[in-house]
mmCIF file with all atom_site columns, C-alpha atoms in Angstrom:
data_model
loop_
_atom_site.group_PDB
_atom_site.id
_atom_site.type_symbol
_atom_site.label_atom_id
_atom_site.label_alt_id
_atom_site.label_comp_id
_atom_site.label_asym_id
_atom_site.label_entity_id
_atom_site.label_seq_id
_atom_site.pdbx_PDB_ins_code
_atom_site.Cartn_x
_atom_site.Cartn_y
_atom_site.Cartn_z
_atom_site.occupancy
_atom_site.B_iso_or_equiv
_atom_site.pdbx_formal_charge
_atom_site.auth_seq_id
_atom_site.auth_comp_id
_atom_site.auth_asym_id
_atom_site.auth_atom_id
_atom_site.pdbx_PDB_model_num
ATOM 1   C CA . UNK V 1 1   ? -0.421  -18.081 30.939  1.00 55.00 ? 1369 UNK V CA 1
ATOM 2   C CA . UNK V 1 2   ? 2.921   -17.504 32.003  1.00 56.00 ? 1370 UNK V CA 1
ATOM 3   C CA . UNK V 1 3   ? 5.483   -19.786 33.909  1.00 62.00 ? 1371 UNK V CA 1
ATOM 4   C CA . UNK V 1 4   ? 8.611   -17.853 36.204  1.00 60.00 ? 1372 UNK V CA 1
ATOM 5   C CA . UNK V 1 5   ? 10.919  -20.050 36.876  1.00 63.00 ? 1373 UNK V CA 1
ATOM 6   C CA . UNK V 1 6   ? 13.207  -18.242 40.439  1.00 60.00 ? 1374 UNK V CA 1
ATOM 7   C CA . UNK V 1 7   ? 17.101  -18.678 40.441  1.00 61.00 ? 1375 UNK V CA 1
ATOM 8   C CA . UNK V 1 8   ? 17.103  -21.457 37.631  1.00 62.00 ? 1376 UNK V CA 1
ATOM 9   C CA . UNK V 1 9   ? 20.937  -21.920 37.916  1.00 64.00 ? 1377 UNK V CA 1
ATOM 10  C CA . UNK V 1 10  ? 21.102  -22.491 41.720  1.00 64.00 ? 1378 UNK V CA 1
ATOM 11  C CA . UNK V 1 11  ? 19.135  -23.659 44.646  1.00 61.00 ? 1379 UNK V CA 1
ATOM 12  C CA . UNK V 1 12  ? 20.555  -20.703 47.066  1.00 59.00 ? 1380 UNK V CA 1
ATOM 13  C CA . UNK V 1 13  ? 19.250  -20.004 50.425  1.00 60.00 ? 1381 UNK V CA 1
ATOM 14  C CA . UNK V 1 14  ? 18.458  -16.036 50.490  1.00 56.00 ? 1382 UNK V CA 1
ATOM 15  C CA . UNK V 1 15  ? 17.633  -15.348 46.681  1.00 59.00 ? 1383 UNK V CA 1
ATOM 16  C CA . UNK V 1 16  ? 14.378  -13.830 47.294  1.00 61.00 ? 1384 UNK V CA 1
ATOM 17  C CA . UNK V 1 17  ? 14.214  -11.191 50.066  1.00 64.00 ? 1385 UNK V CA 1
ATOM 18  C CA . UNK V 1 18  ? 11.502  -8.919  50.718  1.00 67.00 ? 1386 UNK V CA 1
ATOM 19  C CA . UNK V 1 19  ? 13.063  -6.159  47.997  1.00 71.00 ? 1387 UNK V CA 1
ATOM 20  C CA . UNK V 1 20  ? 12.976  -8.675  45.186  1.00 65.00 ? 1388 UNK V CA 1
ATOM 21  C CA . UNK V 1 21  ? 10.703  -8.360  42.091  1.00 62.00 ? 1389 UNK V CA 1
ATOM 22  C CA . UNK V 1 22  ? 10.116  -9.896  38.667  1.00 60.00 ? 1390 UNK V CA 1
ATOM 23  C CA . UNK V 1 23  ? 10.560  -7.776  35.574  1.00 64.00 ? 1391 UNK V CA 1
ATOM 24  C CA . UNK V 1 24  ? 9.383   -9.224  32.120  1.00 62.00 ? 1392 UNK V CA 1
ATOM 25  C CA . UNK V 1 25  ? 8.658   -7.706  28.815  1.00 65.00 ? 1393 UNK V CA 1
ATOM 26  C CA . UNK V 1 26  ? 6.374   -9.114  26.551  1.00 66.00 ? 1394 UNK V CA 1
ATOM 27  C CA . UNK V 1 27  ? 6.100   -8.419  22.429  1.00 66.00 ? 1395 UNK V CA 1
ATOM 28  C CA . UNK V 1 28  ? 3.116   -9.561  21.064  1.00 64.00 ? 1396 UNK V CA 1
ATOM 29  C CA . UNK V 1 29  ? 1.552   -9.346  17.716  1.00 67.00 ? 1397 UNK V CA 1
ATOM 30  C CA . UNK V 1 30  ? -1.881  -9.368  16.601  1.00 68.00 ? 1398 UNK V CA 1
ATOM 31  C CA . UNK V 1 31  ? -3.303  -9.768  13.673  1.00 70.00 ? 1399 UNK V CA 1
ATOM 32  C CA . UNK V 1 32  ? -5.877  -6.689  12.187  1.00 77.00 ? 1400 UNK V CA 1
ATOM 33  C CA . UNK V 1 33  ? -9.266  -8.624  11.855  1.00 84.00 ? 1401 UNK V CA 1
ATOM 34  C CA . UNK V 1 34  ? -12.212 -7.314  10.555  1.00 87.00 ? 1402 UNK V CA 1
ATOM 35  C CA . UNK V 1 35  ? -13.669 -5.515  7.803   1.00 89.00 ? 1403 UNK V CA 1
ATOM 36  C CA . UNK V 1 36  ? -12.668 -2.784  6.004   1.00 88.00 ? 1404 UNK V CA 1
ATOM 37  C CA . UNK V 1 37  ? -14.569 -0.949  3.188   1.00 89.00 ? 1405 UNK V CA 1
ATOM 38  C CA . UNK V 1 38  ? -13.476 2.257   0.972   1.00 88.00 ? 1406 UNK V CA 1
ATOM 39  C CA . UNK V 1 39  ? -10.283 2.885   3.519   1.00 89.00 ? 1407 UNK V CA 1
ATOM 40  C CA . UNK V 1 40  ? -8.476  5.443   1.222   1.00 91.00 ? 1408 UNK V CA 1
ATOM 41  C CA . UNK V 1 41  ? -4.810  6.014   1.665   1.00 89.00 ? 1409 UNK V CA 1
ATOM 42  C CA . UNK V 1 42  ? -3.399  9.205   0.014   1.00 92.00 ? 1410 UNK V CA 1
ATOM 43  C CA . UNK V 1 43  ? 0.383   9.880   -0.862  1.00 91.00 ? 1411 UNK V CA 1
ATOM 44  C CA . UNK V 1 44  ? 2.321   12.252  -3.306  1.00 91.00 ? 1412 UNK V CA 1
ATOM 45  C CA . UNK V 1 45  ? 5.526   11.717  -4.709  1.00 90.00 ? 1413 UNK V CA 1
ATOM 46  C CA . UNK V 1 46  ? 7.385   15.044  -6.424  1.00 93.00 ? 1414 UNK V CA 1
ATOM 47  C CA . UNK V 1 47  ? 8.158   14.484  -10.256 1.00 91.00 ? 1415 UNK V CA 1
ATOM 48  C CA . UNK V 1 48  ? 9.291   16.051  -12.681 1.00 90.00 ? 1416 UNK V CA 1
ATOM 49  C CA . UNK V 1 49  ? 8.357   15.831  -16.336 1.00 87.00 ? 1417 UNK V CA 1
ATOM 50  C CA . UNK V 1 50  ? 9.438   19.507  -17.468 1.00 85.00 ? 1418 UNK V CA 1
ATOM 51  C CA . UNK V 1 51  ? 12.591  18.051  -19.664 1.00 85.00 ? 1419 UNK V CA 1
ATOM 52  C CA . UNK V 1 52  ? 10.638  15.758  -22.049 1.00 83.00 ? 1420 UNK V CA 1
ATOM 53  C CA . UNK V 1 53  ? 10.177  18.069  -25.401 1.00 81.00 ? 1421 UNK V CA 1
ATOM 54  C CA . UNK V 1 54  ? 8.106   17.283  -28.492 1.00 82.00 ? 1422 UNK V CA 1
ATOM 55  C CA . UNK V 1 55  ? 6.230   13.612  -27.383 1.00 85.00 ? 1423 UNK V CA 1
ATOM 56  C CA . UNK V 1 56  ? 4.231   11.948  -29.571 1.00 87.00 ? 1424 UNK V CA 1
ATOM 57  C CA . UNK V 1 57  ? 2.714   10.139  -27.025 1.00 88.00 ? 1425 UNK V CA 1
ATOM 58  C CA . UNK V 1 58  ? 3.438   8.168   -23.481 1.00 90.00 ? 1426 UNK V CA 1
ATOM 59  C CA . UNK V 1 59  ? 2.552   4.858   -21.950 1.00 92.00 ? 1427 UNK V CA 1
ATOM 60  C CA . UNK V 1 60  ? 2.362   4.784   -18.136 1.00 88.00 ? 1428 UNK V CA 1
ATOM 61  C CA . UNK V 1 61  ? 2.559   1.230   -16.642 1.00 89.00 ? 1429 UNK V CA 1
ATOM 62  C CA . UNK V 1 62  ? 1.470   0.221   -13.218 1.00 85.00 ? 1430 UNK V CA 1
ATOM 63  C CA . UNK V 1 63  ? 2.473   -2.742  -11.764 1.00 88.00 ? 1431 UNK V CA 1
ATOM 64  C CA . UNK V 1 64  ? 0.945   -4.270  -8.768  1.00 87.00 ? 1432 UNK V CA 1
ATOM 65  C CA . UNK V 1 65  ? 1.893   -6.569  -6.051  1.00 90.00 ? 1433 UNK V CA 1
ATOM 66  C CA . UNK V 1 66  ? -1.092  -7.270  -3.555  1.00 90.00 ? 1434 UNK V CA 1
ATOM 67  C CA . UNK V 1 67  ? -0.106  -9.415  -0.428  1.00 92.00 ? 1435 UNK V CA 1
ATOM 68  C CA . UNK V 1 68  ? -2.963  -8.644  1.331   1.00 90.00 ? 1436 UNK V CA 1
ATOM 69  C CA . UNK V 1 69  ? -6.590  -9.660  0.834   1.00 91.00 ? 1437 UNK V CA 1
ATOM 70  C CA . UNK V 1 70  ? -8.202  -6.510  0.378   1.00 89.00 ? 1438 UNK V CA 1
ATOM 71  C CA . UNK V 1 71  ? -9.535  -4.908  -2.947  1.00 88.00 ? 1439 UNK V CA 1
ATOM 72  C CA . UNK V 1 72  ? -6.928  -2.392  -4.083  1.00 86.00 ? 1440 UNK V CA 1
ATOM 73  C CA . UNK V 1 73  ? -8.337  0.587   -5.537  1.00 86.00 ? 1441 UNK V CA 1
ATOM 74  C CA . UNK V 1 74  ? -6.019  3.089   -7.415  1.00 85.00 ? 1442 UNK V CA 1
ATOM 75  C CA . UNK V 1 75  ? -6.789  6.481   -8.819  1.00 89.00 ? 1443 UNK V CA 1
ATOM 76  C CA . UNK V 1 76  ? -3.100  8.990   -9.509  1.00 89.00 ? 1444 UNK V CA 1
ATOM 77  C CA . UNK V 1 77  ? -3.726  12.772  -10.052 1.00 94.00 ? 1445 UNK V CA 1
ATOM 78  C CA . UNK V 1 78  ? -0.854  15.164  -11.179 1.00 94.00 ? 1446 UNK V CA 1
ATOM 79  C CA . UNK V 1 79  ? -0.129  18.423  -9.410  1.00 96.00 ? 1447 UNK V CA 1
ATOM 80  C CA . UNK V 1 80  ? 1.152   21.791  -10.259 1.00 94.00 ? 1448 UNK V CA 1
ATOM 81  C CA . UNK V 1 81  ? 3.136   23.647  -8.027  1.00 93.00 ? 1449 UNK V CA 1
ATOM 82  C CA . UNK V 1 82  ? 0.214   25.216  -7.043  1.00 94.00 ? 1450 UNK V CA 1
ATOM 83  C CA . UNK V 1 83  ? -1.609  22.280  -5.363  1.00 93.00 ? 1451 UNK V CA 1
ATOM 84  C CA . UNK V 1 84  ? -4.264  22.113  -8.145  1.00 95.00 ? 1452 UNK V CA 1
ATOM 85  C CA . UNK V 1 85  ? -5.391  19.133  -10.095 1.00 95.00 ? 1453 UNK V CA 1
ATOM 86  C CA . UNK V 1 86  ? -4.020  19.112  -13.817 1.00 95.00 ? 1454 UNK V CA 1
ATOM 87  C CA . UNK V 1 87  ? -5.426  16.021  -14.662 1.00 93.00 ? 1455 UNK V CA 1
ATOM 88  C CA . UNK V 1 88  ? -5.972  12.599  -13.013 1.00 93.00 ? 1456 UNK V CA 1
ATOM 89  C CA . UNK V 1 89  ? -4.037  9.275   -14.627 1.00 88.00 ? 1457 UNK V CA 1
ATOM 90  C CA . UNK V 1 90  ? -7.123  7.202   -14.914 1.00 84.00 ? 1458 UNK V CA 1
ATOM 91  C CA . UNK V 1 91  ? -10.463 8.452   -16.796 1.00 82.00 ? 1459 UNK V CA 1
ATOM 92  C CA . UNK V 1 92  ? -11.933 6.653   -13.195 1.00 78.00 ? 1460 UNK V CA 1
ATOM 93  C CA . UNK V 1 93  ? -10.858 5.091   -10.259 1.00 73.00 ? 1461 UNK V CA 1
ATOM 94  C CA . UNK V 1 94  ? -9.570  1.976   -11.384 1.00 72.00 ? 1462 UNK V CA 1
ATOM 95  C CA . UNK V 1 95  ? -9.883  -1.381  -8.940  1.00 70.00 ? 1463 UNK V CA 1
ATOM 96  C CA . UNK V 1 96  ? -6.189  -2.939  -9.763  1.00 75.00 ? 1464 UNK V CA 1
ATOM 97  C CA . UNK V 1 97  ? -5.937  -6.181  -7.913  1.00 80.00 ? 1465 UNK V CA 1
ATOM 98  C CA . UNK V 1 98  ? -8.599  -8.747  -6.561  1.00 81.00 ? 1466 UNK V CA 1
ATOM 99  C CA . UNK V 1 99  ? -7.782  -9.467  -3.121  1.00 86.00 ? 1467 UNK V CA 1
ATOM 100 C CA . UNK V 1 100 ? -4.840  -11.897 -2.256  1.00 89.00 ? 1468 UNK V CA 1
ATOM 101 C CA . UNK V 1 101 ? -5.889  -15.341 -1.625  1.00 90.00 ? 1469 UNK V CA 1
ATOM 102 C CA . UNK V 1 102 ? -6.165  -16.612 1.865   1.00 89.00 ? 1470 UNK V CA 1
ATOM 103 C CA . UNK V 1 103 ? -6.411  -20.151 3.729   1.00 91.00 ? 1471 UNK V CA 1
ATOM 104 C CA . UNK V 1 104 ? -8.377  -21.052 6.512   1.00 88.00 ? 1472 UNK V CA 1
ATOM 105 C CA . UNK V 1 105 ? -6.318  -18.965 8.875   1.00 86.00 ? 1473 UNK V CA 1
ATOM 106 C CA . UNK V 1 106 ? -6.349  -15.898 7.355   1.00 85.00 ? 1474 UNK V CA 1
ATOM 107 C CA . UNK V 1 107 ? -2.772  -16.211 5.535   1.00 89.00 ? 1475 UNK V CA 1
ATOM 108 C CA . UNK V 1 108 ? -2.135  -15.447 1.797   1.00 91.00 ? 1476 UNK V CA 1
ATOM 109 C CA . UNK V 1 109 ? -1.557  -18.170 0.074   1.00 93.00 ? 1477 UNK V CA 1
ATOM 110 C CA . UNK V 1 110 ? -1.159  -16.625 -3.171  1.00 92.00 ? 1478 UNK V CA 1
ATOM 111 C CA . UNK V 1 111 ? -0.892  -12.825 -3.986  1.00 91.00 ? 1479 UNK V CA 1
ATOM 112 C CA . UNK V 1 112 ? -3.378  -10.826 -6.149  1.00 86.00 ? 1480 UNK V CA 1
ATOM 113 C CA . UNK V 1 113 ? -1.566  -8.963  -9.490  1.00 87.00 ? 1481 UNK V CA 1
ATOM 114 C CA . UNK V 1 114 ? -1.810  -6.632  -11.855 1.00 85.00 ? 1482 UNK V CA 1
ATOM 115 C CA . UNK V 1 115 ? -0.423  -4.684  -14.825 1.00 88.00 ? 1483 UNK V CA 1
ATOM 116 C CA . UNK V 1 116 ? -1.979  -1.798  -16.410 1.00 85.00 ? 1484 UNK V CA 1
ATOM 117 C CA . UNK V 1 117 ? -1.050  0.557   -19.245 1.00 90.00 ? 1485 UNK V CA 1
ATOM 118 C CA . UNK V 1 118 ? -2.289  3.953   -19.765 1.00 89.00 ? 1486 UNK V CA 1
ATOM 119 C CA . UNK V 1 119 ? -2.183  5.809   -23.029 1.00 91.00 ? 1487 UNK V CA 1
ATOM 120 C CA . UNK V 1 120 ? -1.201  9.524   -22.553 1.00 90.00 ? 1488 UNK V CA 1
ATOM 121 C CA . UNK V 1 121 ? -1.682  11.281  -26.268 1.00 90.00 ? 1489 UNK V CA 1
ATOM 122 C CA . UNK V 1 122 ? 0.910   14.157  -26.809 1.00 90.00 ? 1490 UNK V CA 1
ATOM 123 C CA . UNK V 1 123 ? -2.274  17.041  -25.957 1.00 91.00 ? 1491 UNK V CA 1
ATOM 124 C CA . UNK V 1 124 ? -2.372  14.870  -22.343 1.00 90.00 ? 1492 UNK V CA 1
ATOM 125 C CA . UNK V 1 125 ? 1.157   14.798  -21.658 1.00 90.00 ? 1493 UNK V CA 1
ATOM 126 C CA . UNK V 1 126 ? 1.616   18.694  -22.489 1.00 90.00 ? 1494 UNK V CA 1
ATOM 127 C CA . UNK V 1 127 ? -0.925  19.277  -19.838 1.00 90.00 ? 1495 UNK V CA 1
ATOM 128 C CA . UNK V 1 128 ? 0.525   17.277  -17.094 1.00 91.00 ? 1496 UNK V CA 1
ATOM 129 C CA . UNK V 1 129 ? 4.384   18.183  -18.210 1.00 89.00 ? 1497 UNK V CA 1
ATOM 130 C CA . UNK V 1 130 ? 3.587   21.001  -15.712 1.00 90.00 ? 1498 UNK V CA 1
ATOM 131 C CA . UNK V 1 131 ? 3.423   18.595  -12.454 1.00 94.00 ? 1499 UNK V CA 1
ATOM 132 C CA . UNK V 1 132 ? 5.338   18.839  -9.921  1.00 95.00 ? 1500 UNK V CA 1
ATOM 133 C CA . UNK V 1 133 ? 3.724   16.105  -8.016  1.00 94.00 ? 1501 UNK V CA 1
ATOM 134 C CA . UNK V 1 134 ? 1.780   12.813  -8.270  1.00 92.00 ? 1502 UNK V CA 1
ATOM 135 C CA . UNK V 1 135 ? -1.024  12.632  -5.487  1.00 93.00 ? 1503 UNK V CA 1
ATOM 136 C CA . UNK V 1 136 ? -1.621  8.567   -5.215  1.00 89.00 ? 1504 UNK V CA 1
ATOM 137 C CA . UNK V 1 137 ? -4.935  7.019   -3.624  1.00 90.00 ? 1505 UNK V CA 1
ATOM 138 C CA . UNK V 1 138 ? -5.619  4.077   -2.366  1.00 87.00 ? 1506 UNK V CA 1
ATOM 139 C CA . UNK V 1 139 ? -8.970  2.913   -1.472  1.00 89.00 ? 1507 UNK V CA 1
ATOM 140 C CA . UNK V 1 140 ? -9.219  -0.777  0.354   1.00 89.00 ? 1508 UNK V CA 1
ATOM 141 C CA . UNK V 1 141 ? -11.898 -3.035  0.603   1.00 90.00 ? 1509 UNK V CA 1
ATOM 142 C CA . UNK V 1 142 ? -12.192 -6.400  1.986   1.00 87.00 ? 1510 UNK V CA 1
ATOM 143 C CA . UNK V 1 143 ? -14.133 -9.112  -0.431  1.00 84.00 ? 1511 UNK V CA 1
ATOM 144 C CA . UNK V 1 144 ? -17.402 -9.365  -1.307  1.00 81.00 ? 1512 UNK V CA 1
ATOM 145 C CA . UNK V 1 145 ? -18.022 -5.184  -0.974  1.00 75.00 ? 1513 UNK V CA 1
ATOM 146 C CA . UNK V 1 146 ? -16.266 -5.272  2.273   1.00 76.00 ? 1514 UNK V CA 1
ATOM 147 C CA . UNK V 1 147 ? -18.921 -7.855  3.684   1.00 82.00 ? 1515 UNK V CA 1
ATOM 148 C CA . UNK V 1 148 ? -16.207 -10.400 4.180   1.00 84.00 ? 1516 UNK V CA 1
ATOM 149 C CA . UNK V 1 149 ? -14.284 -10.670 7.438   1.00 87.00 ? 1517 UNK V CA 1
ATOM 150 C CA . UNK V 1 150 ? -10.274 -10.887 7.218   1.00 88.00 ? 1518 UNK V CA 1
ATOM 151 C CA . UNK V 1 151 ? -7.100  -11.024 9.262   1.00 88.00 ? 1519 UNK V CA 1
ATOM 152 C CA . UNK V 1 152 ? -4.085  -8.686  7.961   1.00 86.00 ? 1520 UNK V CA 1
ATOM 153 C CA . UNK V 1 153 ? -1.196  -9.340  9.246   1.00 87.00 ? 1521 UNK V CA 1
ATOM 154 C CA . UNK V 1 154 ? 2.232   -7.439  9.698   1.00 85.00 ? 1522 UNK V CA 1
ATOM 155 C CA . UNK V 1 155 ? 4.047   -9.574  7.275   1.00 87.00 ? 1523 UNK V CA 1
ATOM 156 C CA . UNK V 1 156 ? 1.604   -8.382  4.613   1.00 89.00 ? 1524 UNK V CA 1
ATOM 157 C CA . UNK V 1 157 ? 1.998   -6.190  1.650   1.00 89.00 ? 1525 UNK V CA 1
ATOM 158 C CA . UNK V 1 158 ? 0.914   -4.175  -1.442  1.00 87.00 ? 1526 UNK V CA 1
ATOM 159 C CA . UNK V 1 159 ? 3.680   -2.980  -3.662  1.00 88.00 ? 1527 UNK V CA 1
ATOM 160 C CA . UNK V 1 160 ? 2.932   -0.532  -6.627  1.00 83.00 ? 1528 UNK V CA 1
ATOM 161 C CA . UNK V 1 161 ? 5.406   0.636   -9.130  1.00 86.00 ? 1529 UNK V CA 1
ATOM 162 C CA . UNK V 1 162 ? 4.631   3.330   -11.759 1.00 83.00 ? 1530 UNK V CA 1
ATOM 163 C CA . UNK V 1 163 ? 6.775   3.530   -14.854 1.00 87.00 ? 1531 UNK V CA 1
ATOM 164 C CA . UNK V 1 164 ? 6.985   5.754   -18.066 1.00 85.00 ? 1532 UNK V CA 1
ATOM 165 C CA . UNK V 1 165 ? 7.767   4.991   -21.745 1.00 87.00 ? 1533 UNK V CA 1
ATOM 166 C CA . UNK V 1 166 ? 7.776   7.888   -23.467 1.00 86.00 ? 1534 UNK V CA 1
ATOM 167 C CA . UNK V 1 167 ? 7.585   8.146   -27.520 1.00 86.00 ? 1535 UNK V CA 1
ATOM 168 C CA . UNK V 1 168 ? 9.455   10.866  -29.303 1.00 81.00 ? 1536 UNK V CA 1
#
């Protein structure tokens, strides 16, 4: 549906001729709906771990923000310069967040969390000192096994910070 309204500020003889046209831009948004099961989203980040000497042993925490109601899925892998595997950050793929809560029109009404801590003994840590980079995926699935129907929408989110405590 869409109303024109022609020369709203005047009531002009000769506005329209048979060279005039309408020009209009429209910006829509949609919401994503659907469902969605195993979609795996990879990224790498450099680090660098070289500098830390003599650990006894390190905690990684992961702390997780889900604004959208999918499953998050999280595995972490460090990389040598080289491209291969060293070792991954979880013993398994780890699901890290239940899926945000929505209401009946697909919105989140309140976002699914989580914070994890991973032991690293000092053999581990030796072992991935050697990264240069840490490859993230992200596997998404909507509820029930990715039975469930949902909308996503652009104002949605999943933030995921990874820190370090390291013991000397």
């Amino acid at each position: 549906d869409l109303d024109v309204v022609t020369n709203p500020m005047s009531n002009s003889k000769g506005f329209l001729t048979d060279s005039s046209y309408f020009a209009y831009s429209i910006d829509a948004e949609f919401p994503l709906e659907g469902r969605i099961s195993n979609f795996t989203i990879i990224d790498s980040t450099e680090i660098d771990l070289s500098s830390y000497d003599q650990i006894e042993s390190a905690e990684f925490k992961v702390v997780v923000e889900n604004g959208i109601p999918l499953e998050t899925a999280l595995q972490a892998f460090f990389i040598d310069y080289k491209g291969n595997v060293i070792d991954p950050l979880f013993d398994e793929t780890q699901i890290i967040t239940n899926p945000a809560q929505i209401d009946e029109n697909g919105r989140v009404t309140t976002t699914g969390d989580g914070t994890f801590f991973i032991e690293i003994d000092a053999e581990k840590f030796n072992r991935i000192r050697e990264a240069t980079y840490l490859k993230l995926e992200s596997s998404f699935s909507s509820p029930n096994r990715g039975r469930s129907s949902i909308k996503i929408f652009n104002d949605q989110s999943i933030d995921v910070r990874v820190g370090l405590i390291i013991k000397v």
